[in-house]
């Protein structure tokens, strides 16, 4: 604490722009890989390529937050299919997609 009446100053470290660009690049690459997995599965036949982007975004976000367990991915996919698309995915199909995503994420 400073002297009475003086302003308390906090040192804030700026985030490097190059770090943000690198992180955004990794997220885009991850989204492209997950999108390819989900589009290959395509629970609704003959959909546009971007049809599942809402699902892809949620999956990639979960992966980057450390929620990459297969059961968590399955629950996320099932929830999004029911809430957003109004359909139920086959348990085996959803589990297979989640396993593929998990395998991609583990590298």
Short mmCIF file of C-alpha atoms in Angstrom, two decimals:
data_model
loop_
_atom_site.label_atom_id
_atom_site.label_comp_id
_atom_site.label_asym_id
_atom_site.label_seq_id
_atom_site.Cartn_x
_atom_site.Cartn_y
_atom_site.Cartn_z
CA UNK A 1 0.00 0.00 0.00
CA UNK A 2 1.18 3.49 -0.79
CA UNK A 3 1.05 6.58 1.35
CA UNK A 4 -2.40 7.91 2.24
CA UNK A 5 -3.93 9.70 -0.70
CA UNK A 6 -1.62 8.10 -3.27
CA UNK A 7 -2.99 5.96 -6.04
CA UNK A 8 -2.43 2.24 -5.78
CA UNK A 9 -0.93 1.05 -9.02
CA UNK A 10 -1.09 -2.45 -10.34
CA UNK A 11 1.39 -3.66 -12.88
CA UNK A 12 -0.43 -5.27 -15.80
CA UNK A 13 1.53 -7.34 -18.29
CA UNK A 14 0.23 -6.92 -21.83
CA UNK A 15 -0.53 -10.08 -23.75
CA UNK A 16 1.78 -10.35 -26.70
CA UNK A 17 -0.03 -9.96 -29.99
CA UNK A 18 2.01 -12.78 -31.50
CA UNK A 19 0.85 -15.11 -28.70
CA UNK A 20 -2.78 -14.27 -29.45
CA UNK A 21 -2.28 -14.87 -33.17
CA UNK A 22 -0.58 -18.19 -32.49
CA UNK A 23 -3.41 -19.27 -30.16
CA UNK A 24 -6.04 -18.25 -32.71
CA UNK A 25 -4.16 -20.19 -35.38
CA UNK A 26 -4.12 -23.33 -33.21
CA UNK A 27 -7.82 -22.98 -32.49
CA UNK A 28 -8.59 -22.63 -36.21
CA UNK A 29 -6.52 -25.72 -36.99
CA UNK A 30 -8.22 -27.68 -34.22
CA UNK A 31 -11.64 -26.54 -35.43
CA UNK A 32 -10.82 -27.64 -38.98
CA UNK A 33 -9.78 -31.10 -37.76
CA UNK A 34 -12.87 -31.51 -35.55
CA UNK A 35 -15.09 -30.18 -38.37
CA UNK A 36 -13.69 -32.84 -40.71
CA UNK A 37 -14.48 -35.58 -38.17
CA UNK A 38 -18.03 -34.31 -37.54
CA UNK A 39 -18.75 -33.71 -41.24
CA UNK A 40 -17.57 -37.22 -42.12
CA UNK A 41 -20.10 -38.54 -39.59
CA UNK A 42 -22.87 -36.10 -40.60
CA UNK A 43 -25.89 -37.19 -38.53
CA UNK A 44 -28.13 -35.22 -40.91
CA UNK A 45 -27.34 -36.33 -44.48
CA UNK A 46 -26.74 -33.78 -47.25
CA UNK A 47 -26.09 -30.83 -44.94
CA UNK A 48 -23.96 -27.84 -45.86
CA UNK A 49 -20.33 -28.05 -44.74
CA UNK A 50 -20.87 -25.43 -42.02
CA UNK A 51 -24.05 -27.01 -40.62
CA UNK A 52 -22.32 -28.36 -37.52
CA UNK A 53 -20.12 -25.35 -36.75
CA UNK A 54 -22.07 -24.68 -33.55
CA UNK A 55 -21.20 -28.19 -32.40
CA UNK A 56 -17.60 -27.91 -33.59
CA UNK A 57 -17.14 -24.62 -31.71
CA UNK A 58 -18.46 -26.13 -28.48
CA UNK A 59 -16.24 -29.19 -28.83
CA UNK A 60 -13.09 -27.18 -29.57
CA UNK A 61 -13.86 -24.83 -26.69
CA UNK A 62 -14.27 -27.81 -24.34
CA UNK A 63 -11.02 -29.35 -25.56
CA UNK A 64 -9.12 -26.13 -24.92
CA UNK A 65 -10.65 -25.83 -21.45
CA UNK A 66 -9.38 -29.29 -20.55
CA UNK A 67 -12.67 -31.12 -20.93
CA UNK A 68 -11.43 -33.72 -23.35
CA UNK A 69 -12.58 -36.92 -21.67
CA UNK A 70 -14.51 -39.10 -24.05
CA UNK A 71 -17.62 -39.19 -21.83
CA UNK A 72 -17.66 -35.39 -21.70
CA UNK A 73 -17.42 -35.15 -25.48
CA UNK A 74 -20.24 -37.70 -25.87
CA UNK A 75 -22.45 -35.71 -23.48
CA UNK A 76 -21.70 -32.47 -25.31
CA UNK A 77 -22.50 -33.97 -28.73
CA UNK A 78 -25.72 -35.59 -27.50
CA UNK A 79 -26.83 -32.36 -25.82
CA UNK A 80 -26.14 -30.22 -28.90
CA UNK A 81 -27.86 -32.68 -31.23
CA UNK A 82 -30.99 -32.70 -29.08
CA UNK A 83 -31.10 -29.00 -28.18
CA UNK A 84 -29.94 -27.45 -31.45
CA UNK A 85 -30.95 -29.95 -34.11
CA UNK A 86 -33.84 -31.71 -32.37
CA UNK A 87 -32.48 -35.18 -33.06
CA UNK A 88 -30.96 -38.01 -31.08
CA UNK A 89 -27.69 -39.48 -32.24
CA UNK A 90 -27.12 -43.21 -32.14
CA UNK A 91 -25.14 -44.02 -29.00
CA UNK A 92 -22.55 -46.04 -30.92
CA UNK A 93 -22.20 -43.35 -33.58
CA UNK A 94 -21.77 -40.58 -31.01
CA UNK A 95 -19.26 -42.66 -29.05
CA UNK A 96 -17.30 -43.35 -32.24
CA UNK A 97 -17.16 -39.67 -33.15
CA UNK A 98 -16.12 -38.77 -29.60
CA UNK A 99 -13.37 -41.41 -29.74
CA UNK A 100 -12.11 -39.99 -33.04
CA UNK A 101 -12.07 -36.47 -31.62
CA UNK A 102 -10.29 -37.67 -28.48
CA UNK A 103 -7.72 -39.52 -30.60
CA UNK A 104 -7.10 -36.39 -32.68
CA UNK A 105 -6.72 -34.29 -29.52
CA UNK A 106 -4.23 -36.66 -27.95
CA UNK A 107 -2.19 -36.48 -31.14
#
